[in-house]
Protein backbone atom coordinates (compact mmCIF):
# COMPACT_ATOMS: atom_id res chain seq x y z
CA UNK A 1 0.00 0.00 0.00
CA UNK A 2 1.17 3.52 -0.88
CA UNK A 3 0.40 6.61 1.22
CA UNK A 4 -0.22 9.93 -0.53
CA UNK A 5 -0.01 12.78 1.96
CA UNK A 6 -0.87 16.48 2.05
CA UNK A 7 -2.11 19.05 4.57
CA UNK A 8 -5.44 19.06 2.72
CA UNK A 9 -6.76 18.33 -0.75
CA UNK A 10 -3.58 19.36 -2.59
CA UNK A 11 -2.26 15.85 -3.13
CA UNK A 12 -5.46 14.50 -4.68
CA UNK A 13 -4.58 15.46 -8.29
CA UNK A 14 -1.25 13.66 -7.80
CA UNK A 15 -3.02 10.56 -6.53
CA UNK A 16 -5.52 10.68 -9.40
CA UNK A 17 -2.77 10.98 -12.00
CA UNK A 18 -0.79 8.11 -10.53
CA UNK A 19 -3.89 5.94 -10.16
CA UNK A 20 -4.87 6.39 -13.79
CA UNK A 21 -1.61 4.77 -14.85
CA UNK A 22 -1.31 2.30 -11.98
CA UNK A 23 -4.85 1.12 -11.25
CA UNK A 24 -3.89 -1.99 -9.30
CA UNK A 25 -1.86 -0.23 -6.56
CA UNK A 26 -3.62 0.08 -3.18
CA UNK A 27 -3.58 3.70 -2.06
CA UNK A 28 -4.43 5.70 1.05
CA UNK A 29 -4.83 9.44 0.88
CA UNK A 30 -4.13 11.27 4.14
CA UNK A 31 -5.17 14.91 4.53
CA UNK A 32 -3.72 16.44 7.70
CA UNK A 33 -6.66 18.79 7.93
CA UNK A 34 -6.20 19.43 11.65
CA UNK A 35 -2.82 21.09 10.98
CA UNK A 36 -3.79 22.90 7.76
CA UNK A 37 -2.28 25.22 6.55
CA UNK A 38 1.35 24.11 6.66
CA UNK A 39 2.49 27.15 4.69
CA UNK A 40 2.28 29.49 7.66
CA UNK A 41 4.14 27.20 10.06
CA UNK A 42 7.87 27.13 10.80
CA UNK A 43 10.15 24.40 9.49
CA UNK A 44 10.55 23.02 13.04
CA UNK A 45 6.80 22.89 13.60
CA UNK A 46 6.29 20.98 10.35
CA UNK A 47 9.08 18.52 11.17
CA UNK A 48 7.58 17.91 14.60
CA UNK A 49 4.06 17.35 13.22
CA UNK A 50 5.22 14.99 10.48
CA UNK A 51 7.59 12.84 12.53
CA UNK A 52 4.95 12.15 15.17
CA UNK A 53 2.14 11.66 12.63
CA UNK A 54 4.17 9.26 10.48
CA UNK A 55 5.18 7.23 13.51
CA UNK A 56 1.50 6.36 13.86
CA UNK A 57 0.74 6.07 10.14
CA UNK A 58 3.66 3.78 9.42
CA UNK A 59 2.77 1.51 12.35
CA UNK A 60 -0.85 1.40 11.37
CA UNK A 61 -0.61 0.96 7.60
CA UNK A 62 2.90 -0.45 6.97
CA UNK A 63 3.16 1.42 3.64
CA UNK A 64 5.63 0.19 1.02
CA UNK A 65 6.20 3.79 -0.10
CA UNK A 66 5.14 7.29 1.01
CA UNK A 67 4.52 10.23 -1.33
CA UNK A 68 4.64 13.67 0.28
CA UNK A 69 2.32 15.31 -2.23
CA UNK A 70 3.01 18.65 -0.58
CA UNK A 71 5.85 21.01 -1.47
CA UNK A 72 5.81 22.64 1.96
CA UNK A 73 6.15 19.32 3.78
CA UNK A 74 8.81 18.11 1.32
CA UNK A 75 11.13 21.12 1.49
CA UNK A 76 10.73 21.30 5.28
CA UNK A 77 10.85 17.71 6.46
CA UNK A 78 11.92 15.22 3.79
CA UNK A 79 15.54 14.80 4.99
CA UNK A 80 14.39 14.29 8.61
CA UNK A 81 11.70 11.80 7.61
CA UNK A 82 14.22 9.81 5.54
CA UNK A 83 16.59 9.72 8.51
CA UNK A 84 13.89 8.83 11.03
CA UNK A 85 12.22 6.12 8.95
CA UNK A 86 15.04 4.82 6.75
CA UNK A 87 13.22 1.60 5.74
CA UNK A 88 10.53 3.61 3.90
CA UNK A 89 11.11 4.91 0.37
CA UNK A 90 10.01 8.58 0.51
CA UNK A 91 9.07 10.60 -2.55
CA UNK A 92 8.85 14.36 -2.23
CA UNK A 93 7.29 17.08 -4.35
CA UNK A 94 9.26 20.19 -5.23
CA UNK A 95 8.50 23.07 -7.61
CA UNK A 96 9.42 22.24 -11.23
CA UNK A 97 11.85 25.16 -11.48
CA UNK A 98 14.50 23.39 -13.56
CA UNK A 99 12.37 22.60 -16.67
CA UNK A 100 10.82 26.08 -16.51
CA UNK A 101 14.26 27.68 -16.48
CA UNK A 102 15.50 25.52 -19.33
CA UNK A 103 12.55 26.46 -21.55
CA UNK A 104 12.15 30.13 -20.62
CA UNK A 105 13.08 32.30 -23.62
CA UNK A 106 12.97 35.49 -21.58
CA UNK A 107 15.12 33.88 -18.89
CA UNK A 108 12.49 34.97 -16.40
CA UNK A 109 10.52 32.44 -14.32
CA UNK A 110 7.75 32.97 -11.77
CA UNK A 111 7.24 30.60 -8.83
CA UNK A 112 4.06 30.44 -6.77
CA UNK A 113 4.15 28.61 -3.46
CA UNK A 114 3.44 28.90 0.24
CA UNK A 115 5.44 31.34 2.40
CA UNK A 116 7.28 28.37 3.95
CA UNK A 117 8.25 26.83 0.59
CA UNK A 118 9.46 30.08 -0.88
CA UNK A 119 11.50 30.94 2.23
CA UNK A 120 13.19 27.56 2.41
CA UNK A 121 16.94 27.42 1.63
CA UNK A 122 16.20 24.46 -0.66
CA UNK A 123 14.42 26.78 -3.08
CA UNK A 124 17.06 29.49 -2.77
CA UNK A 125 19.79 26.94 -3.49
CA UNK A 126 17.87 25.50 -6.45
CA UNK A 127 17.50 28.97 -7.86
CA UNK A 128 21.20 29.74 -7.35
CA UNK A 129 22.15 26.44 -9.00
CA UNK A 130 20.21 26.94 -12.21
CA UNK A 131 19.84 30.68 -12.36
CA UNK A 132 22.88 31.72 -14.39
CA UNK A 133 21.61 34.80 -16.19
CA UNK A 134 17.92 34.18 -15.37
CA UNK A 135 15.55 36.03 -13.06
CA UNK A 136 13.30 34.07 -10.71
CA UNK A 137 10.38 35.81 -9.07
CA UNK A 138 8.81 34.01 -6.09
CA UNK A 139 5.38 35.01 -4.85
CA UNK A 140 3.75 33.48 -1.76
CA UNK A 141 0.08 32.73 -2.39
CA UNK A 142 -1.48 31.66 0.92
CA UNK A 143 -4.82 33.17 -0.13
CA UNK A 144 -5.00 30.80 -3.07
CA UNK A 145 -4.25 27.78 -0.85
CA UNK A 146 -7.15 28.78 1.42
CA UNK A 147 -9.38 29.29 -1.61
CA UNK A 148 -8.72 25.82 -3.00
CA UNK A 149 -9.18 24.11 0.35
CA UNK A 150 -12.28 25.99 1.44
CA UNK A 151 -14.02 27.49 -1.60
CA UNK A 152 -12.97 25.71 -4.79
CA UNK A 153 -15.62 23.02 -4.66
CA UNK A 154 -18.42 25.58 -4.94
CA UNK A 155 -16.69 28.41 -6.82
CA UNK A 156 -17.67 29.36 -10.36
CA UNK A 157 -15.25 30.11 -13.22
CA UNK A 158 -15.37 33.88 -12.67
CA UNK A 159 -14.32 33.47 -9.03
CA UNK A 160 -11.45 31.20 -10.03
CA UNK A 161 -10.27 33.77 -12.60
CA UNK A 162 -10.44 36.52 -9.98
CA UNK A 163 -8.10 34.54 -7.74
CA UNK A 164 -5.62 33.54 -10.45
CA UNK A 165 -5.45 36.68 -12.63
CA UNK A 166 -3.60 39.07 -10.26
CA UNK A 167 -0.73 36.59 -9.85
CA UNK A 168 -0.35 36.07 -13.58
CA UNK A 169 -0.54 39.81 -14.09
CA UNK A 170 2.35 40.35 -11.68
CA UNK A 171 4.47 37.73 -13.42
CA UNK A 172 3.58 39.09 -16.87
CA UNK A 173 4.48 42.64 -15.81
CA UNK A 174 7.82 41.35 -14.56
CA UNK A 175 8.52 39.74 -17.96
CA UNK A 176 8.12 36.08 -16.96
CA UNK A 177 7.21 33.61 -19.72
CA UNK A 178 7.18 30.55 -17.41
CA UNK A 179 5.27 30.11 -14.17
CA UNK A 180 5.77 27.19 -11.80
CA UNK A 181 2.89 25.95 -9.63
CA UNK A 182 4.94 25.26 -6.49
CA UNK A 183 2.09 24.16 -4.26
CA UNK A 184 0.06 21.05 -4.92
CA UNK A 185 -3.21 22.86 -4.13
CA UNK A 186 -2.75 25.02 -7.24
CA UNK A 187 -3.15 22.00 -9.53
CA UNK A 188 -6.90 22.33 -9.01
CA UNK A 189 -6.71 25.72 -10.71
CA UNK A 190 -4.47 24.65 -13.58
CA UNK A 191 -7.18 25.07 -16.25
CA UNK A 192 -7.77 28.64 -15.08
CA UNK A 193 -4.03 29.26 -14.90
CA UNK A 194 -3.51 28.04 -18.44
CA UNK A 195 -6.47 30.07 -19.74
CA UNK A 196 -5.26 33.29 -18.11
CA UNK A 197 -1.60 32.70 -19.05
CA UNK A 198 -2.04 32.28 -22.82
CA UNK A 199 -0.45 33.20 -25.13
CA UNK A 200 2.80 34.39 -23.59
CA UNK A 201 3.24 32.37 -20.37
CA UNK A 202 3.69 28.62 -20.00
CA UNK A 203 2.56 26.90 -16.78
CA UNK A 204 4.71 24.18 -15.18
CA UNK A 205 3.83 21.61 -12.53
CA UNK A 206 5.42 18.50 -11.05
CA UNK A 207 2.53 16.05 -11.39
CA UNK A 208 3.92 13.81 -14.16
CA UNK A 209 7.46 13.98 -12.75
CA UNK A 210 6.32 12.80 -9.32
CA UNK A 211 4.26 9.98 -10.80
CA UNK A 212 7.17 8.75 -12.93
CA UNK A 213 9.45 8.89 -9.90
CA UNK A 214 7.04 6.68 -7.91
CA UNK A 215 6.93 4.17 -10.79
CA UNK A 216 10.73 4.17 -11.05
CA UNK A 217 11.12 3.44 -7.31
CA UNK A 218 8.47 0.69 -7.43
CA UNK A 219 10.42 -0.95 -10.27
CA UNK A 220 13.83 -0.40 -8.74
CA UNK A 221 12.75 -1.99 -5.46
CA UNK A 222 10.61 -4.57 -7.20
CA UNK A 223 7.60 -3.69 -5.04
CA UNK A 224 4.91 -3.14 -7.67
CA UNK A 225 1.54 -4.77 -7.02
CA UNK A 226 1.68 -8.32 -8.33
CA UNK A 227 -2.01 -9.23 -7.98
CA UNK A 228 -3.19 -7.07 -10.90
CA UNK A 229 -6.52 -6.64 -9.10
CA UNK A 230 -8.38 -3.62 -10.57
CA UNK A 231 -9.68 -1.30 -9.25
CA UNK A 232 -7.50 -1.51 -6.17
CA UNK A 233 -8.39 -0.16 -2.75
CA UNK A 234 -8.35 3.62 -2.43
CA UNK A 235 -9.04 5.06 1.01
CA UNK A 236 -9.32 8.61 2.18
CA UNK A 237 -8.44 9.66 5.73
CA UNK A 238 -8.60 13.08 7.37
CA UNK A 239 -6.93 13.98 10.65
CA UNK A 240 -8.87 15.92 13.27
CA UNK A 241 -12.03 15.54 15.24
CA UNK A 242 -13.89 18.67 14.14
CA UNK A 243 -16.84 17.97 11.87
CA UNK A 244 -15.70 18.37 8.30
CA UNK A 245 -17.83 20.49 5.97
CA UNK A 246 -20.21 18.10 4.26
CA UNK A 247 -19.79 19.79 0.87
CA UNK A 248 -16.02 19.50 1.08
CA UNK A 249 -16.22 15.88 2.06
CA UNK A 250 -18.58 15.07 -0.80
CA UNK A 251 -16.38 16.93 -3.26
CA UNK A 252 -13.22 15.11 -2.15
CA UNK A 253 -14.97 11.73 -2.07
CA UNK A 254 -16.35 12.31 -5.58
CA UNK A 255 -12.83 13.01 -6.77
CA UNK A 256 -11.69 9.69 -5.39
CA UNK A 257 -14.65 7.88 -6.90
CA UNK A 258 -13.94 9.55 -10.21
CA UNK A 259 -10.43 8.14 -10.08
CA UNK A 260 -11.81 4.60 -9.78
CA UNK A 261 -14.31 5.12 -12.59
CA UNK A 262 -11.56 6.34 -14.87
CA UNK A 263 -9.61 3.17 -14.24
CA UNK A 264 -12.52 0.87 -14.80
CA UNK A 265 -13.01 2.43 -18.21
CA UNK A 266 -9.37 2.31 -19.24
N1 LIG B 1 -0.31 21.70 -0.58
C1 LIG B 1 0.79 22.25 0.15
C2 LIG B 1 2.02 22.46 -0.75
O1 LIG B 1 2.17 21.84 -1.78
C3 LIG B 1 0.59 23.47 1.02
C4 LIG B 1 -0.71 23.78 1.65
C5 LIG B 1 -0.61 24.35 3.07
O2 LIG B 1 -0.19 25.52 3.24
O3 LIG B 1 -0.92 23.58 3.96
O4 LIG B 1 2.88 23.23 -0.42
Coordinates of C-alpha atoms and ligand atoms in Angstrom, one line a residue:
X1 CA 0.0 0.0 0.0
X2 CA 1.2 3.5 -0.9
X3 CA 0.4 6.6 1.2
X4 CA -0.2 9.9 -0.5
X5 CA 0.0 12.8 2.0
X6 CA -0.9 16.5 2.1
X7 CA -2.1 19.0 4.6
X8 CA -5.4 19.1 2.7
X9 CA -6.8 18.3 -0.8
X10 CA -3.6 19.4 -2.6
X11 CA -2.3 15.8 -3.1
X12 CA -5.5 14.5 -4.7
X13 CA -4.6 15.5 -8.3
X14 CA -1.2 13.7 -7.8
X15 CA -3.0 10.6 -6.5
X16 CA -5.5 10.7 -9.4
X17 CA -2.8 11.0 -12.0
X18 CA -0.8 8.1 -10.5
X19 CA -3.9 5.9 -10.2
X20 CA -4.9 6.4 -13.8
X21 CA -1.6 4.8 -14.9
X22 CA -1.3 2.3 -12.0
X23 CA -4.8 1.1 -11.2
X24 CA -3.9 -2.0 -9.3
X25 CA -1.9 -0.2 -6.6
X26 CA -3.6 0.1 -3.2
X27 CA -3.6 3.7 -2.1
X28 CA -4.4 5.7 1.0
X29 CA -4.8 9.4 0.9
X30 CA -4.1 11.3 4.1
X31 CA -5.2 14.9 4.5
X32 CA -3.7 16.4 7.7
X33 CA -6.7 18.8 7.9
X34 CA -6.2 19.4 11.7
X35 CA -2.8 21.1 11.0
X36 CA -3.8 22.9 7.8
X37 CA -2.3 25.2 6.5
X38 CA 1.3 24.1 6.7
X39 CA 2.5 27.1 4.7
X40 CA 2.3 29.5 7.7
X41 CA 4.1 27.2 10.1
X42 CA 7.9 27.1 10.8
X43 CA 10.2 24.4 9.5
X44 CA 10.5 23.0 13.0
X45 CA 6.8 22.9 13.6
X46 CA 6.3 21.0 10.4
X47 CA 9.1 18.5 11.2
X48 CA 7.6 17.9 14.6
X49 CA 4.1 17.3 13.2
X50 CA 5.2 15.0 10.5
X51 CA 7.6 12.8 12.5
X52 CA 4.9 12.2 15.2
X53 CA 2.1 11.7 12.6
X54 CA 4.2 9.3 10.5
X55 CA 5.2 7.2 13.5
X56 CA 1.5 6.4 13.9
X57 CA 0.7 6.1 10.1
X58 CA 3.7 3.8 9.4
X59 CA 2.8 1.5 12.4
X60 CA -0.8 1.4 11.4
X61 CA -0.6 1.0 7.6
X62 CA 2.9 -0.5 7.0
X63 CA 3.2 1.4 3.6
X64 CA 5.6 0.2 1.0
X65 CA 6.2 3.8 -0.1
X66 CA 5.1 7.3 1.0
X67 CA 4.5 10.2 -1.3
X68 CA 4.6 13.7 0.3
X69 CA 2.3 15.3 -2.2
X70 CA 3.0 18.7 -0.6
X71 CA 5.8 21.0 -1.5
X72 CA 5.8 22.6 2.0
X73 CA 6.2 19.3 3.8
X74 CA 8.8 18.1 1.3
X75 CA 11.1 21.1 1.5
X76 CA 10.7 21.3 5.3
X77 CA 10.9 17.7 6.5
X78 CA 11.9 15.2 3.8
X79 CA 15.5 14.8 5.0
X80 CA 14.4 14.3 8.6
X81 CA 11.7 11.8 7.6
X82 CA 14.2 9.8 5.5
X83 CA 16.6 9.7 8.5
X84 CA 13.9 8.8 11.0
X85 CA 12.2 6.1 9.0
X86 CA 15.0 4.8 6.8
X87 CA 13.2 1.6 5.7
X88 CA 10.5 3.6 3.9
X89 CA 11.1 4.9 0.4
X90 CA 10.0 8.6 0.5
X91 CA 9.1 10.6 -2.6
X92 CA 8.8 14.4 -2.2
X93 CA 7.3 17.1 -4.4
X94 CA 9.3 20.2 -5.2
X95 CA 8.5 23.1 -7.6
X96 CA 9.4 22.2 -11.2
X97 CA 11.9 25.2 -11.5
X98 CA 14.5 23.4 -13.6
X99 CA 12.4 22.6 -16.7
X100 CA 10.8 26.1 -16.5
X101 CA 14.3 27.7 -16.5
X102 CA 15.5 25.5 -19.3
X103 CA 12.6 26.5 -21.5
X104 CA 12.2 30.1 -20.6
X105 CA 13.1 32.3 -23.6
X106 CA 13.0 35.5 -21.6
X107 CA 15.1 33.9 -18.9
X108 CA 12.5 35.0 -16.4
X109 CA 10.5 32.4 -14.3
X110 CA 7.8 33.0 -11.8
X111 CA 7.2 30.6 -8.8
X112 CA 4.1 30.4 -6.8
X113 CA 4.1 28.6 -3.5
X114 CA 3.4 28.9 0.2
X115 CA 5.4 31.3 2.4
X116 CA 7.3 28.4 4.0
X117 CA 8.2 26.8 0.6
X118 CA 9.5 30.1 -0.9
X119 CA 11.5 30.9 2.2
X120 CA 13.2 27.6 2.4
X121 CA 16.9 27.4 1.6
X122 CA 16.2 24.5 -0.7
X123 CA 14.4 26.8 -3.1
X124 CA 17.1 29.5 -2.8
X125 CA 19.8 26.9 -3.5
X126 CA 17.9 25.5 -6.4
X127 CA 17.5 29.0 -7.9
X128 CA 21.2 29.7 -7.3
X129 CA 22.2 26.4 -9.0
X130 CA 20.2 26.9 -12.2
X131 CA 19.8 30.7 -12.4
X132 CA 22.9 31.7 -14.4
X133 CA 21.6 34.8 -16.2
X134 CA 17.9 34.2 -15.4
X135 CA 15.6 36.0 -13.1
X136 CA 13.3 34.1 -10.7
X137 CA 10.4 35.8 -9.1
X138 CA 8.8 34.0 -6.1
X139 CA 5.4 35.0 -4.9
X140 CA 3.7 33.5 -1.8
X141 CA 0.1 32.7 -2.4
X142 CA -1.5 31.7 0.9
X143 CA -4.8 33.2 -0.1
X144 CA -5.0 30.8 -3.1
X145 CA -4.2 27.8 -0.8
X146 CA -7.2 28.8 1.4
X147 CA -9.4 29.3 -1.6
X148 CA -8.7 25.8 -3.0
X149 CA -9.2 24.1 0.3
X150 CA -12.3 26.0 1.4
X151 CA -14.0 27.5 -1.6
X152 CA -13.0 25.7 -4.8
X153 CA -15.6 23.0 -4.7
X154 CA -18.4 25.6 -4.9
X155 CA -16.7 28.4 -6.8
X156 CA -17.7 29.4 -10.4
X157 CA -15.2 30.1 -13.2
X158 CA -15.4 33.9 -12.7
X159 CA -14.3 33.5 -9.0
X160 CA -11.4 31.2 -10.0
X161 CA -10.3 33.8 -12.6
X162 CA -10.4 36.5 -10.0
X163 CA -8.1 34.5 -7.7
X164 CA -5.6 33.5 -10.4
X165 CA -5.5 36.7 -12.6
X166 CA -3.6 39.1 -10.3
X167 CA -0.7 36.6 -9.9
X168 CA -0.4 36.1 -13.6
X169 CA -0.5 39.8 -14.1
X170 CA 2.4 40.4 -11.7
X171 CA 4.5 37.7 -13.4
X172 CA 3.6 39.1 -16.9
X173 CA 4.5 42.6 -15.8
X174 CA 7.8 41.3 -14.6
X175 CA 8.5 39.7 -18.0
X176 CA 8.1 36.1 -17.0
X177 CA 7.2 33.6 -19.7
X178 CA 7.2 30.5 -17.4
X179 CA 5.3 30.1 -14.2
X180 CA 5.8 27.2 -11.8
X181 CA 2.9 25.9 -9.6
X182 CA 4.9 25.3 -6.5
X183 CA 2.1 24.2 -4.3
X184 CA 0.1 21.1 -4.9
X185 CA -3.2 22.9 -4.1
X186 CA -2.7 25.0 -7.2
X187 CA -3.2 22.0 -9.5
X188 CA -6.9 22.3 -9.0
X189 CA -6.7 25.7 -10.7
X190 CA -4.5 24.7 -13.6
X191 CA -7.2 25.1 -16.2
X192 CA -7.8 28.6 -15.1
X193 CA -4.0 29.3 -14.9
X194 CA -3.5 28.0 -18.4
X195 CA -6.5 30.1 -19.7
X196 CA -5.3 33.3 -18.1
X197 CA -1.6 32.7 -19.1
X198 CA -2.0 32.3 -22.8
X199 CA -0.4 33.2 -25.1
X200 CA 2.8 34.4 -23.6
X201 CA 3.2 32.4 -20.4
X202 CA 3.7 28.6 -20.0
X203 CA 2.6 26.9 -16.8
X204 CA 4.7 24.2 -15.2
X205 CA 3.8 21.6 -12.5
X206 CA 5.4 18.5 -11.1
X207 CA 2.5 16.1 -11.4
X208 CA 3.9 13.8 -14.2
X209 CA 7.5 14.0 -12.7
X210 CA 6.3 12.8 -9.3
X211 CA 4.3 10.0 -10.8
X212 CA 7.2 8.7 -12.9
X213 CA 9.4 8.9 -9.9
X214 CA 7.0 6.7 -7.9
X215 CA 6.9 4.2 -10.8
X216 CA 10.7 4.2 -11.0
X217 CA 11.1 3.4 -7.3
X218 CA 8.5 0.7 -7.4
X219 CA 10.4 -1.0 -10.3
X220 CA 13.8 -0.4 -8.7
X221 CA 12.7 -2.0 -5.5
X222 CA 10.6 -4.6 -7.2
X223 CA 7.6 -3.7 -5.0
X224 CA 4.9 -3.1 -7.7
X225 CA 1.5 -4.8 -7.0
X226 CA 1.7 -8.3 -8.3
X227 CA -2.0 -9.2 -8.0
X228 CA -3.2 -7.1 -10.9
X229 CA -6.5 -6.6 -9.1
X230 CA -8.4 -3.6 -10.6
X231 CA -9.7 -1.3 -9.3
X232 CA -7.5 -1.5 -6.2
X233 CA -8.4 -0.2 -2.7
X234 CA -8.3 3.6 -2.4
X235 CA -9.0 5.1 1.0
X236 CA -9.3 8.6 2.2
X237 CA -8.4 9.7 5.7
X238 CA -8.6 13.1 7.4
X239 CA -6.9 14.0 10.7
X240 CA -8.9 15.9 13.3
X241 CA -12.0 15.5 15.2
X242 CA -13.9 18.7 14.1
X243 CA -16.8 18.0 11.9
X244 CA -15.7 18.4 8.3
X245 CA -17.8 20.5 6.0
X246 CA -20.2 18.1 4.3
X247 CA -19.8 19.8 0.9
X248 CA -16.0 19.5 1.1
X249 CA -16.2 15.9 2.1
X250 CA -18.6 15.1 -0.8
X251 CA -16.4 16.9 -3.3
X252 CA -13.2 15.1 -2.1
X253 CA -15.0 11.7 -2.1
X254 CA -16.3 12.3 -5.6
X255 CA -12.8 13.0 -6.8
X256 CA -11.7 9.7 -5.4
X257 CA -14.6 7.9 -6.9
X258 CA -13.9 9.6 -10.2
X259 CA -10.4 8.1 -10.1
X260 CA -11.8 4.6 -9.8
X261 CA -14.3 5.1 -12.6
X262 CA -11.6 6.3 -14.9
X263 CA -9.6 3.2 -14.2
X264 CA -12.5 0.9 -14.8
X265 CA -13.0 2.4 -18.2
X266 CA -9.4 2.3 -19.2
Ligands
LIG1 N1 -0.3 21.7 -0.6 C1 0.8 22.2 0.1 C2 2.0 22.5 -0.7 O1 2.2 21.8 -1.8 C3 0.6 23.5 1.0 C4 -0.7 23.8 1.7 C5 -0.6 24.4 3.1 O2 -0.2 25.5 3.2 O3 -0.9 23.6 4.0 O4 2.9 23.2 -0.4

